[in-house]
Amino acid sequence: MSETPETPAKNVSDNFITRIIDADLASGKHRQIVTRFPPEPNGYLHIGHAKSICLNFGIAEDYKGRCHLRFDDTNPAKESVEYAESIKRDIQWLGFDWGEHLYHASDYFETLYNYAEELIQKGLAYVDDQSPEEIRANRGTLTEPGVNSPYRDRSVEENLDLFRRMRAGEFPDGSRVLRAKIDMASPNLNLRDPVIYRIKRQHHIRTGDKWVIYPMYDFTHGISDALEGITHSLCTLEFEDHRPLYDWFLDNITIDCHPQQIEFARLELQYTVTSKRKLNQLVEQGLVDGWDDPRMPTLSGMRRRGYPPEAIRELARVTHVTKNKTTIPLSVLEGCVRDEMNKTAPRVMGVLEPLKVVIENYPEGETEWLTAKNHPQDESFGTREIPFSREIYVERSDFMEDAPRKFFRLAPGREVRLRYAYYVTCTDVIKDEEGNVIELRCTYDPQTRGGNSPDGRKVKGTIHWVSAPHAVDAEVRLYDRLFRTKNPAASEDFTKDLNPESLKILRGCKLEPSVLEGDASTRYQFERMGYFVRDTQHETDVPVFNRIESLRDSWGKIEKAG
Ligand code: ATP
Ligand code: MG
């Protein structure tokens, strides 16, 4: 970060929400901004959630307010402690902190219950004995009004009595619900007497078996916001039609806070699904290696893959906050990752598909240490010493036997520069019985140490290499997009759209020894090959490295940087 402390970079660039906040501060409506991120602990967070986290926590930071983490745990059947813990880990990894402000909707179950009784007392809620099917059938459609329930006009006393007995566990699951009494003819279906409580005997991760009735999301959410003094309740566009209901609940109970719900467009990425239900299906069916599979669009997957959290925060920033539904090309995310790593990743050399080279005029048994820059543009990264010897590995794809004129790498009789080392010329090609190239013979020019020739002789190509006796053996995992279609969510069966080539495992890769010397979490650039990080979750004899992203324009870059 190069900004001075006086003008720290904003998390969230100006948008229609920050303008509302600015106006509310200017008018004195609010003095401090309070937002919240309200995940349901029923899965791992994905890239879409990151947008909401960066918006809510980011606004709180930008305005020196606060952001609450509130688990919206009203649907115990699908929730777990594992999910809740993973959500906390992911938010912290992104670099945000809720401080003391960790809440649970379940903390408010008693209060919510009392508000439900208040609605009953006011004649604004009733117990309905219709079956779920009848309720659905009587709800009407977009063009037809709904039909009033035959139980809609029960007396306050009868409703109170029945609701209390619902709580006491006198009735079987699904036999009755509590509904708000609003308007069965409302053009907004959400206002057609929405269900606010249902009977469900289900163990809850926090309240255990205390409750057999659970409040519905719409009822719970706005009241939880108000109880916490949230000023701006930011949610995605699909809740726009729920806003009148959000307001109705708060207008009809005794509470002195009324947060403003504001909706923004979800973040969607091409070639990706952002739905916990679908991601869960991939995990359950074993189509990926778990929620943190490096190909998953989950934050835990991206973390394991090696994505820096700064890149995800940058994605949230550059995609802006709007009301327009758009799907972001994957290249935008990849670009954020590359930009961040180009600045922060130390450079090393690694050969992914090795071809052995013997330098015939180099003394046997000798090792020479050459100085290499850890970052071509940033001196502060310093330098390191890399071993050079008579036997090295180069990338198989950097050699061609019948090379076209424009192939500036190794070919019989051609000279190239070994990065940070010498000019070498290929003198011979060794093949196995089937005619596969298994080794090259070269000579080097001792005058070209460091990569320049005193006689001014130029070579067009520079290739990377690793000294054979010093090389670290590694497995490298290359990732491609998880889906082969742009919008897998639109497919009848999105699992059929999985890209069969999304994971490629390379064994016998050869890396320069310094990659094991540093911190195991260092993200490296393997020159010309991409950005890599060690994946310590595999139990293998050799280290495993994930390719985080390939390099864009790798050729152009290295030649200029050289
Ligand atoms: P999913 O559809 O993946 O289950 P959800 O909205 O049901 O997502 P929640 O746990 O309720 O999951 O989400 C927590 C918060 O994250 C909500 O405020 C929700 O609006 C927001 N959110 C979820 N998906 C996205 C997205 N793609 N873009 C922006 N915000 C999102
Ligand atoms: Mg939700």
Coordinates of C-alpha atoms and ligand atoms in Angstrom, one line a residue:
M1 CA 0.0 0.0 0.0
S2 CA 1.6 3.2 -1.1
E3 CA -1.1 5.6 0.2
T4 CA -0.2 7.9 3.0
P5 CA -1.9 7.4 6.4
E6 CA -3.9 10.7 5.9
T7 CA -5.7 9.3 2.8
P8 CA -6.1 5.6 3.3
A9 CA -7.4 3.7 0.3
K10 CA -11.1 3.2 0.5
N11 CA -12.5 -0.4 0.6
V12 CA -15.6 0.6 -1.3
S13 CA -15.5 3.1 -4.2
D14 CA -18.4 5.6 -4.4
N15 CA -21.7 4.1 -5.3
F16 CA -25.4 4.5 -4.7
I17 CA -25.2 3.0 -1.2
T18 CA -22.3 5.2 -0.1
R19 CA -24.2 8.2 -1.4
I20 CA -27.2 7.3 0.8
I21 CA -24.9 6.9 3.7
D22 CA -23.2 10.3 3.0
A23 CA -26.6 11.9 3.0
D24 CA -27.7 10.2 6.2
L25 CA -24.6 11.4 7.9
A26 CA -24.9 14.9 6.5
S27 CA -28.6 15.2 7.6
G28 CA -27.8 13.9 11.1
K29 CA -30.1 10.8 10.6
H30 CA -27.1 8.7 11.7
R31 CA -23.9 9.6 13.5
Q32 CA -22.3 6.2 13.2
I33 CA -22.7 3.6 10.5
V34 CA -23.5 0.0 11.5
T35 CA -23.7 -2.8 8.9
R36 CA -23.8 -6.5 9.2
F37 CA -22.9 -9.6 7.3
P38 CA -25.6 -12.3 7.9
P39 CA -24.6 -15.7 6.6
E40 CA -26.6 -18.8 7.2
P41 CA -24.1 -21.4 8.6
N42 CA -25.3 -24.0 6.0
G43 CA -22.2 -24.2 3.8
Y44 CA -18.9 -22.6 3.1
L45 CA -18.6 -19.0 1.8
H46 CA -18.0 -18.5 -1.9
I47 CA -16.8 -15.6 -4.0
G48 CA -20.3 -14.0 -4.0
H49 CA -20.3 -13.8 -0.2
A50 CA -16.9 -12.1 -0.4
K51 CA -18.6 -9.3 -2.3
S52 CA -21.0 -8.8 0.5
I53 CA -18.3 -9.1 3.2
C54 CA -16.1 -6.5 1.4
L55 CA -19.1 -4.2 1.1
N56 CA -20.4 -4.5 4.7
F57 CA -17.1 -4.7 6.5
G58 CA -15.5 -2.3 4.0
I59 CA -18.1 0.4 4.5
A60 CA -17.8 0.0 8.3
E61 CA -14.0 0.5 8.0
D62 CA -14.3 3.4 5.5
Y63 CA -16.8 5.3 7.7
K64 CA -15.2 4.2 11.0
G65 CA -18.4 2.5 12.0
R66 CA -18.8 -1.2 12.8
C67 CA -19.9 -4.3 11.1
H68 CA -21.5 -7.2 12.9
L69 CA -21.2 -10.8 12.0
R70 CA -24.6 -12.4 12.6
F71 CA -25.3 -16.0 11.9
D72 CA -28.7 -16.3 10.5
D73 CA -29.3 -19.6 12.1
T74 CA -33.1 -20.1 11.8
N75 CA -33.1 -23.3 9.8
P76 CA -31.4 -25.9 12.1
A77 CA -31.8 -28.8 9.7
K78 CA -29.0 -27.6 7.4
E79 CA -26.7 -25.8 9.8
S80 CA -23.5 -26.9 11.5
V81 CA -20.7 -25.8 13.8
E82 CA -18.2 -26.8 11.1
Y83 CA -19.8 -24.3 8.7
A84 CA -20.0 -21.6 11.3
E85 CA -16.3 -22.0 12.1
S86 CA -15.3 -22.0 8.4
I87 CA -17.2 -18.8 7.9
K88 CA -15.4 -17.0 10.7
R89 CA -12.0 -18.3 9.3
D90 CA -12.8 -17.0 5.8
I91 CA -13.9 -13.5 7.0
Q92 CA -10.7 -13.2 9.0
W93 CA -8.6 -14.4 6.1
L94 CA -10.1 -11.7 4.0
G95 CA -8.7 -9.3 6.6
F96 CA -11.9 -8.2 8.4
D97 CA -12.7 -8.2 12.1
W98 CA -16.1 -8.1 13.8
G99 CA -14.4 -7.5 17.1
E100 CA -17.0 -8.1 19.9
H101 CA -19.9 -8.0 17.5
L102 CA -20.6 -11.6 16.9
Y103 CA -24.3 -12.4 17.1
H104 CA -26.7 -15.2 16.3
A105 CA -30.3 -14.8 15.2
S106 CA -30.9 -17.6 17.7
D107 CA -29.8 -15.3 20.5
Y108 CA -33.1 -13.5 19.8
F109 CA -35.5 -16.4 19.8
E110 CA -37.2 -15.4 23.0
T111 CA -37.4 -11.7 21.9
L112 CA -38.7 -12.7 18.5
Y113 CA -41.3 -14.9 20.2
N114 CA -42.5 -12.0 22.3
Y115 CA -42.8 -9.8 19.2
A116 CA -44.9 -12.5 17.6
E117 CA -47.2 -12.5 20.6
E118 CA -47.4 -8.7 20.2
L119 CA -48.5 -9.1 16.6
I120 CA -51.2 -11.6 17.8
Q121 CA -52.3 -9.1 20.5
K122 CA -52.7 -6.4 17.9
G123 CA -54.8 -8.7 15.7
L124 CA -51.9 -8.8 13.1
A125 CA -51.1 -12.5 13.3
Y126 CA -53.0 -15.7 13.4
V127 CA -52.5 -19.4 13.8
D128 CA -53.4 -21.2 10.6
D129 CA -54.4 -24.9 10.6
Q130 CA -54.2 -25.3 6.8
S131 CA -51.7 -27.8 5.5
P132 CA -48.7 -26.5 3.7
E133 CA -50.3 -27.6 0.4
E134 CA -53.5 -25.7 1.2
I135 CA -51.5 -22.6 2.1
R136 CA -49.6 -22.8 -1.2
A137 CA -52.8 -23.4 -3.2
N138 CA -54.6 -20.5 -1.6
R139 CA -51.8 -18.0 -2.0
G140 CA -52.9 -17.1 -5.5
T141 CA -50.7 -16.1 -8.4
L142 CA -49.1 -13.0 -9.8
T143 CA -52.4 -12.3 -11.7
E144 CA -54.9 -13.7 -9.2
P145 CA -55.4 -12.7 -5.6
G146 CA -55.1 -15.3 -2.8
V147 CA -57.9 -16.8 -0.8
N148 CA -58.3 -15.9 2.9
S149 CA -57.7 -18.8 5.2
P150 CA -60.8 -20.1 7.1
Y151 CA -58.8 -19.6 10.3
R152 CA -57.9 -16.0 9.5
D153 CA -60.5 -14.5 11.8
R154 CA -59.7 -16.4 15.0
S155 CA -59.9 -14.3 18.1
V156 CA -56.8 -12.9 19.8
E157 CA -57.4 -15.2 22.7
E158 CA -57.6 -18.3 20.6
N159 CA -54.5 -17.4 18.6
L160 CA -52.5 -16.7 21.7
D161 CA -53.6 -20.0 23.2
L162 CA -52.8 -21.9 20.1
F163 CA -49.4 -20.2 19.6
R164 CA -48.4 -20.9 23.2
R165 CA -49.3 -24.5 22.7
M166 CA -47.3 -24.6 19.5
R167 CA -44.3 -23.5 21.5
A168 CA -45.1 -26.0 24.2
G169 CA -44.9 -28.8 21.7
E170 CA -48.6 -29.9 21.8
F171 CA -48.9 -30.2 18.0
P172 CA -47.1 -32.3 15.4
D173 CA -44.6 -30.8 13.0
G174 CA -46.2 -28.9 10.1
S175 CA -49.7 -29.1 11.6
R176 CA -50.0 -25.4 12.2
V177 CA -48.2 -22.1 11.4
L178 CA -48.3 -18.6 12.7
R179 CA -49.0 -16.1 9.9
A180 CA -48.9 -12.3 9.7
K181 CA -52.3 -10.9 8.8
I182 CA -51.6 -8.5 6.0
D183 CA -53.4 -8.8 2.7
M184 CA -54.2 -11.9 0.7
A185 CA -54.9 -9.7 -2.3
S186 CA -51.6 -7.8 -2.3
P187 CA -49.9 -7.6 -5.7
N188 CA -46.8 -8.4 -3.7
L189 CA -46.9 -12.1 -2.9
N190 CA -44.6 -11.6 0.1
L191 CA -47.4 -9.7 1.8
R192 CA -50.1 -12.4 1.4
D193 CA -50.1 -13.4 5.0
P194 CA -46.5 -14.7 5.1
V195 CA -45.7 -17.6 7.5
I196 CA -43.7 -16.3 10.5
Y197 CA -43.4 -19.4 12.6
R198 CA -43.5 -23.1 11.9
I199 CA -43.4 -26.2 14.1
K200 CA -40.2 -28.2 13.5
R201 CA -38.7 -30.6 16.0
Q202 CA -35.1 -30.2 15.1
H203 CA -32.0 -30.0 17.2
H204 CA -30.4 -26.6 16.9
I205 CA -26.6 -26.1 17.1
R206 CA -27.0 -23.4 19.8
T207 CA -30.4 -23.7 21.4
G208 CA -30.4 -27.5 21.4
D209 CA -33.9 -28.9 21.9
K210 CA -35.3 -25.9 23.6
W211 CA -37.5 -24.8 20.7
V212 CA -39.9 -26.8 18.6
I213 CA -41.1 -23.7 16.7
Y214 CA -38.7 -21.6 14.6
P215 CA -39.2 -18.2 13.1
M216 CA -38.9 -17.6 9.4
Y217 CA -36.2 -15.6 7.8
D218 CA -38.1 -12.5 6.8
F219 CA -39.5 -12.0 10.3
T220 CA -36.2 -12.7 12.0
H221 CA -33.9 -10.7 9.8
G222 CA -35.3 -7.2 10.0
I223 CA -36.0 -7.5 13.8
S224 CA -32.4 -8.8 14.3
D225 CA -31.1 -5.8 12.4
A226 CA -33.2 -3.5 14.5
L227 CA -32.2 -5.1 17.8
E228 CA -28.5 -4.6 16.9
G229 CA -29.0 -1.0 15.8
I230 CA -28.0 -1.7 12.2
T231 CA -28.3 1.5 10.2
H232 CA -28.1 0.1 6.7
S233 CA -29.1 -3.4 5.9
L234 CA -27.5 -4.3 2.6
C235 CA -28.7 -7.3 0.7
T236 CA -29.0 -8.7 -2.8
L237 CA -31.6 -7.7 -5.3
E238 CA -33.8 -10.8 -4.8
F239 CA -34.9 -9.3 -1.5
E240 CA -36.2 -6.1 -3.1
D241 CA -39.8 -7.6 -3.1
H242 CA -39.3 -8.5 0.6
R243 CA -38.5 -4.9 1.6
P244 CA -42.2 -4.0 2.2
L245 CA -42.4 -7.0 4.5
Y246 CA -39.2 -6.0 6.3
D247 CA -40.7 -2.6 6.9
W248 CA -44.2 -4.0 7.8
F249 CA -42.8 -6.0 10.7
L250 CA -40.8 -3.1 12.1
D251 CA -43.7 -0.7 11.7
N252 CA -46.0 -3.0 13.6
I253 CA -43.9 -4.0 16.7
T254 CA -42.7 -1.9 19.5
I255 CA -39.1 -1.2 18.6
D256 CA -37.3 2.1 18.3
C257 CA -34.9 1.3 15.4
H258 CA -35.8 0.9 11.8
P259 CA -32.8 0.1 9.6
Q260 CA -33.0 0.9 5.9
Q261 CA -32.8 -2.1 3.6
I262 CA -30.9 -1.4 0.4
E263 CA -30.5 -4.0 -2.3
F264 CA -27.5 -4.4 -4.7
A265 CA -26.7 -6.8 -7.5
R266 CA -25.1 -10.2 -6.7
L267 CA -21.6 -10.9 -7.9
E268 CA -21.8 -13.7 -10.4
L269 CA -18.8 -15.1 -12.2
Q270 CA -18.7 -16.8 -15.6
Y271 CA -17.9 -20.6 -15.6
T272 CA -18.8 -20.7 -11.9
V273 CA -21.7 -21.6 -9.7
T274 CA -22.3 -19.4 -6.7
S275 CA -24.9 -21.2 -4.8
K276 CA -24.2 -23.1 -1.6
R277 CA -26.7 -25.7 -2.6
K278 CA -25.0 -26.5 -5.8
L279 CA -21.5 -26.3 -4.3
N280 CA -22.7 -28.7 -1.6
Q281 CA -23.9 -31.1 -4.3
L282 CA -20.4 -31.1 -5.9
V283 CA -19.0 -32.0 -2.5
E284 CA -21.6 -34.6 -1.6
Q285 CA -21.3 -36.4 -4.9
G286 CA -17.5 -36.5 -4.7
L287 CA -17.2 -34.5 -7.9
V288 CA -14.6 -32.3 -6.2
D289 CA -12.2 -33.0 -3.3
G290 CA -14.2 -31.1 -0.7
W291 CA -15.3 -27.6 -0.1
D292 CA -11.7 -26.4 -0.2
D293 CA -10.8 -28.1 -3.5
P294 CA -8.5 -25.5 -5.2
R295 CA -10.9 -25.4 -8.1
M296 CA -13.9 -24.5 -6.0
P297 CA -15.2 -20.8 -6.0
T298 CA -15.3 -21.0 -2.2
L299 CA -13.0 -18.8 -0.2
S300 CA -11.4 -21.9 1.4
G301 CA -10.8 -23.3 -2.1
M302 CA -9.2 -20.1 -3.3
R303 CA -7.1 -19.8 -0.1
R304 CA -5.8 -23.3 -0.6
R305 CA -5.2 -22.7 -4.3
G306 CA -3.1 -19.8 -3.2
Y307 CA -5.2 -16.8 -4.1
P308 CA -4.1 -13.8 -2.0
P309 CA -7.0 -12.3 0.0
E310 CA -6.0 -8.8 -1.3
A311 CA -6.9 -10.0 -4.8
I312 CA -10.4 -10.9 -3.7
R313 CA -10.8 -7.6 -2.0
E314 CA -9.6 -6.0 -5.2
L315 CA -12.2 -8.0 -7.2
A316 CA -14.9 -6.7 -4.9
R317 CA -13.6 -3.1 -5.5
V318 CA -13.3 -3.2 -9.2
T319 CA -16.6 -4.9 -9.8
H320 CA -18.4 -1.9 -8.2
V321 CA -21.7 -1.9 -6.3
T322 CA -24.7 -1.4 -8.6
K323 CA -28.2 -2.5 -9.1
N324 CA -27.5 -4.0 -12.6
K325 CA -27.2 -7.7 -12.8
T326 CA -24.0 -8.7 -14.5
T327 CA -21.8 -11.7 -14.7
I328 CA -18.1 -11.0 -14.4
P329 CA -15.7 -12.7 -16.8
L330 CA -13.3 -15.0 -15.0
S331 CA -10.4 -12.9 -16.5
V332 CA -11.3 -10.1 -14.1
L333 CA -10.7 -12.3 -11.1
E334 CA -7.6 -13.8 -12.7
G335 CA -6.3 -10.3 -13.5
C336 CA -6.7 -9.2 -9.8
V337 CA -4.8 -12.3 -8.7
R338 CA -2.0 -11.8 -11.2
D339 CA -1.7 -8.1 -10.5
E340 CA -1.4 -8.8 -6.8
M341 CA 1.1 -11.6 -7.2
N342 CA 3.2 -9.8 -9.8
K343 CA 3.8 -7.2 -7.1
T344 CA 4.3 -9.6 -4.2
A345 CA 5.6 -13.0 -5.4
P346 CA 9.4 -13.6 -5.3
R347 CA 10.7 -15.2 -8.4
V348 CA 12.3 -18.7 -8.6
M349 CA 12.9 -21.2 -11.3
G350 CA 11.1 -24.4 -11.7
V351 CA 11.0 -26.9 -14.6
L352 CA 7.6 -28.6 -14.8
E353 CA 8.3 -31.0 -17.7
P354 CA 12.0 -31.6 -17.4
L355 CA 14.4 -32.5 -20.2
K356 CA 18.0 -33.2 -19.1
V357 CA 20.9 -31.2 -20.5
V358 CA 24.5 -32.2 -20.1
I359 CA 26.9 -29.3 -20.7
E360 CA 29.9 -31.2 -22.0
N361 CA 32.6 -28.5 -21.6
Y362 CA 31.6 -27.8 -18.0
P363 CA 33.8 -29.4 -15.4
E364 CA 32.4 -32.5 -13.8
G365 CA 31.5 -32.3 -10.1
E366 CA 31.7 -28.5 -10.0
T367 CA 29.0 -26.3 -8.5
E368 CA 28.9 -22.6 -9.1
W369 CA 26.6 -20.2 -7.4
L370 CA 25.0 -17.5 -9.5
T371 CA 23.2 -14.4 -8.3
A372 CA 19.6 -14.1 -9.3
K373 CA 17.1 -11.3 -8.6
N374 CA 14.1 -12.2 -6.5
H375 CA 12.0 -9.6 -8.3
P376 CA 12.9 -8.0 -11.7
Q377 CA 11.3 -4.7 -10.9
D378 CA 11.5 -4.4 -7.2
E379 CA 15.0 -4.2 -5.7
S380 CA 13.7 -4.6 -2.2
F381 CA 13.1 -8.3 -2.8
G382 CA 16.9 -8.7 -2.9
T383 CA 18.8 -11.5 -4.6
R384 CA 19.6 -15.1 -4.0
E385 CA 22.3 -17.6 -5.1
I386 CA 21.3 -20.4 -7.3
P387 CA 23.5 -23.5 -8.0
F388 CA 24.7 -24.2 -11.6
S389 CA 26.4 -27.4 -12.6
R390 CA 27.2 -29.6 -15.6
E391 CA 23.8 -31.3 -15.6
I392 CA 20.7 -29.2 -15.7
Y393 CA 17.0 -29.6 -16.5
V394 CA 15.2 -27.4 -19.0
E395 CA 11.5 -27.4 -20.0
R396 CA 10.8 -30.0 -22.6
S397 CA 8.8 -27.5 -24.6
D398 CA 11.9 -25.2 -24.8
F399 CA 13.4 -27.7 -27.2
M400 CA 12.4 -28.5 -30.8
E401 CA 14.3 -30.8 -33.1
D402 CA 13.0 -29.4 -36.3
A403 CA 12.5 -25.9 -35.2
P404 CA 11.1 -23.2 -37.4
R405 CA 13.2 -20.1 -37.9
K406 CA 11.2 -18.1 -35.3
F407 CA 11.7 -20.6 -32.6
F408 CA 14.1 -18.7 -30.3
R409 CA 14.7 -21.5 -27.8
L410 CA 16.8 -24.7 -28.0
A411 CA 17.3 -26.6 -31.2
P412 CA 20.2 -28.4 -32.7
G413 CA 23.0 -25.9 -33.4
R414 CA 21.1 -23.0 -31.8
E415 CA 22.4 -20.8 -28.9
V416 CA 20.2 -19.6 -26.0
R417 CA 20.7 -17.8 -22.8
L418 CA 20.1 -19.7 -19.6
R419 CA 18.5 -17.2 -17.2
Y420 CA 21.1 -15.7 -14.9
A421 CA 23.8 -18.2 -16.2
Y422 CA 25.4 -18.7 -19.5
Y423 CA 24.8 -18.9 -23.2
V424 CA 24.6 -22.6 -24.3
T425 CA 24.5 -24.2 -27.7
C426 CA 22.8 -27.5 -28.4
T427 CA 25.3 -29.9 -30.0
D428 CA 23.6 -33.2 -29.8
V429 CA 20.2 -34.9 -29.2
I430 CA 20.0 -38.2 -27.4
K431 CA 17.0 -40.5 -28.0
D432 CA 15.6 -43.7 -26.6
E433 CA 14.8 -46.8 -28.8
E434 CA 11.4 -45.3 -29.7
G435 CA 12.9 -42.1 -30.9
N436 CA 11.9 -39.9 -28.0
V437 CA 14.3 -37.2 -27.0
I438 CA 15.6 -38.0 -23.6
E439 CA 18.7 -35.8 -23.2
L440 CA 20.4 -32.9 -24.9
R441 CA 24.1 -32.3 -25.1
C442 CA 25.3 -28.7 -25.1
T443 CA 28.4 -26.6 -24.8
Y444 CA 28.5 -23.3 -22.8
D445 CA 30.5 -20.2 -23.4
P446 CA 32.3 -19.4 -20.1
Q447 CA 32.6 -15.7 -21.2
T448 CA 28.9 -15.2 -20.9
R449 CA 28.5 -15.6 -17.2
G450 CA 25.5 -13.7 -15.9
G451 CA 23.9 -13.8 -19.3
N452 CA 25.8 -11.3 -21.5
S453 CA 28.5 -11.8 -24.0
P454 CA 31.5 -9.6 -24.0
D455 CA 31.7 -9.7 -27.8
G456 CA 28.2 -8.2 -28.0
R457 CA 26.8 -11.5 -29.5
K458 CA 23.0 -11.5 -29.0
V459 CA 20.7 -14.4 -28.5
K460 CA 17.0 -14.0 -28.9
G461 CA 15.8 -16.6 -26.3
T462 CA 16.2 -16.9 -22.6
I463 CA 15.0 -20.0 -20.9
H464 CA 14.8 -21.2 -17.3
W465 CA 16.6 -24.2 -15.9
V466 CA 17.4 -26.0 -12.7
S467 CA 20.7 -27.7 -11.7
A468 CA 20.0 -31.4 -11.7
P469 CA 22.0 -32.6 -8.6
H470 CA 20.5 -29.7 -6.6
A471 CA 16.9 -29.9 -7.8
V472 CA 14.0 -30.4 -5.5
D473 CA 11.5 -33.0 -6.8
A474 CA 8.0 -31.9 -6.7
E475 CA 4.5 -32.6 -7.8
V476 CA 2.7 -29.7 -9.5
R477 CA -1.0 -29.3 -9.9
L478 CA -2.3 -27.2 -12.8
Y479 CA -5.9 -26.0 -12.6
D480 CA -8.3 -24.9 -15.3
R481 CA -11.9 -23.6 -14.9
L482 CA -14.1 -26.0 -13.1
F483 CA -16.9 -25.7 -15.7
R484 CA -16.7 -25.7 -19.4
T485 CA -19.8 -23.6 -19.9
K486 CA -20.2 -19.9 -19.2
N487 CA -23.3 -20.3 -17.2
P488 CA -23.5 -23.7 -15.6
A489 CA -26.3 -22.7 -13.3
A490 CA -28.6 -22.4 -16.3
S491 CA -28.0 -26.1 -17.3
E492 CA -30.5 -28.7 -16.6
D493 CA -27.8 -30.7 -14.8
F494 CA -24.9 -28.4 -14.0
T495 CA -22.7 -31.4 -13.0
K496 CA -22.7 -32.4 -16.6
D497 CA -20.9 -29.1 -17.4
L498 CA -17.9 -29.9 -15.3
N499 CA -14.6 -29.5 -17.2
P500 CA -12.9 -32.9 -17.3
E501 CA -9.5 -31.1 -17.7
S502 CA -9.8 -28.9 -14.7
L503 CA -7.0 -30.7 -12.9
K504 CA -3.7 -31.8 -14.4
I505 CA -1.1 -33.4 -12.1
L506 CA 2.5 -33.3 -13.1
R507 CA 5.0 -35.5 -11.4
G508 CA 8.8 -35.4 -11.4
C509 CA 8.9 -31.6 -11.6
K510 CA 12.3 -30.0 -10.7
L511 CA 12.5 -26.9 -8.7
E512 CA 15.4 -24.8 -7.5
P513 CA 16.3 -25.6 -3.9
S514 CA 15.4 -22.2 -2.4
V515 CA 11.6 -23.0 -2.7
L516 CA 11.8 -25.2 0.3
E517 CA 13.9 -22.8 2.3
G518 CA 11.3 -20.1 2.9
D519 CA 8.0 -20.1 4.6
A520 CA 5.8 -22.8 3.3
S521 CA 3.0 -20.3 2.6
T522 CA 5.1 -18.2 0.2
R523 CA 3.5 -17.6 -3.2
Y524 CA 6.2 -17.8 -5.8
Q525 CA 6.4 -16.9 -9.4
F526 CA 8.2 -19.8 -11.2
E527 CA 9.6 -17.7 -14.0
R528 CA 7.7 -18.1 -17.3
M529 CA 5.4 -20.8 -15.8
G530 CA 3.1 -18.9 -13.5
Y531 CA 2.4 -18.4 -9.8
F532 CA 2.7 -21.3 -7.4
V533 CA 2.2 -22.1 -3.7
R534 CA 2.8 -25.2 -1.7
D535 CA -0.2 -27.2 -0.8
T536 CA 0.6 -28.8 2.5
Q537 CA -2.6 -30.7 2.8
H538 CA -1.4 -33.6 0.7
E539 CA 0.3 -36.5 2.3
T540 CA 2.9 -37.3 -0.3
D541 CA 6.6 -37.9 -0.2
V542 CA 7.4 -35.0 -2.4
P543 CA 6.1 -31.5 -1.9
V544 CA 3.0 -30.5 -3.9
F545 CA 2.7 -27.1 -5.5
N546 CA -0.5 -25.6 -6.8
R547 CA -0.4 -23.4 -9.8
I548 CA -2.4 -20.3 -8.6
E549 CA -2.6 -18.8 -12.0
S550 CA -0.5 -18.9 -15.2
L551 CA 1.3 -15.8 -16.3
R552 CA -0.3 -13.7 -18.9
D553 CA 2.0 -12.9 -21.8
S554 CA 4.9 -14.8 -20.2
W555 CA 7.1 -14.4 -23.2
G556 CA 6.9 -10.7 -23.7
K557 CA 7.4 -10.1 -20.1
I558 CA 10.5 -12.1 -19.3
E559 CA 12.4 -10.8 -22.3
K560 CA 11.8 -7.2 -21.2
A561 CA 12.6 -7.9 -17.6
G562 CA 15.8 -9.8 -18.4
Ligands
ATP1 P1 -26.4 -19.0 -1.5 O1 -27.4 -18.7 -2.6 O2 -25.0 -19.3 -1.9 O3 -26.9 -20.0 -0.5 P2 -27.3 -17.1 0.3 O4 -27.7 -15.7 0.0 O5 -28.5 -18.0 0.6 O6 -26.3 -17.6 -0.7 P3 -26.4 -16.4 2.9 O7 -25.6 -17.2 3.9 O8 -27.8 -16.1 3.3 O9 -26.4 -17.2 1.6 O10 -25.6 -15.1 2.5 C1 -25.1 -14.2 3.4 C2 -25.1 -12.8 2.7 O11 -24.3 -12.9 1.5 C3 -26.4 -12.4 2.3 O12 -26.6 -11.0 2.7 C4 -26.4 -12.5 0.8 O13 -27.2 -11.5 0.2 C5 -25.0 -12.3 0.4 N1 -24.7 -13.0 -0.8 C6 -24.9 -14.3 -1.1 N2 -24.5 -14.5 -2.4 C7 -24.0 -13.4 -2.9 C8 -23.5 -13.0 -4.2 N3 -23.4 -13.8 -5.2 N4 -23.2 -11.7 -4.3 C9 -23.3 -10.8 -3.3 N5 -23.7 -11.1 -2.1 C10 -24.1 -12.4 -1.9
MG2 MG -29.8 -16.4 2.2

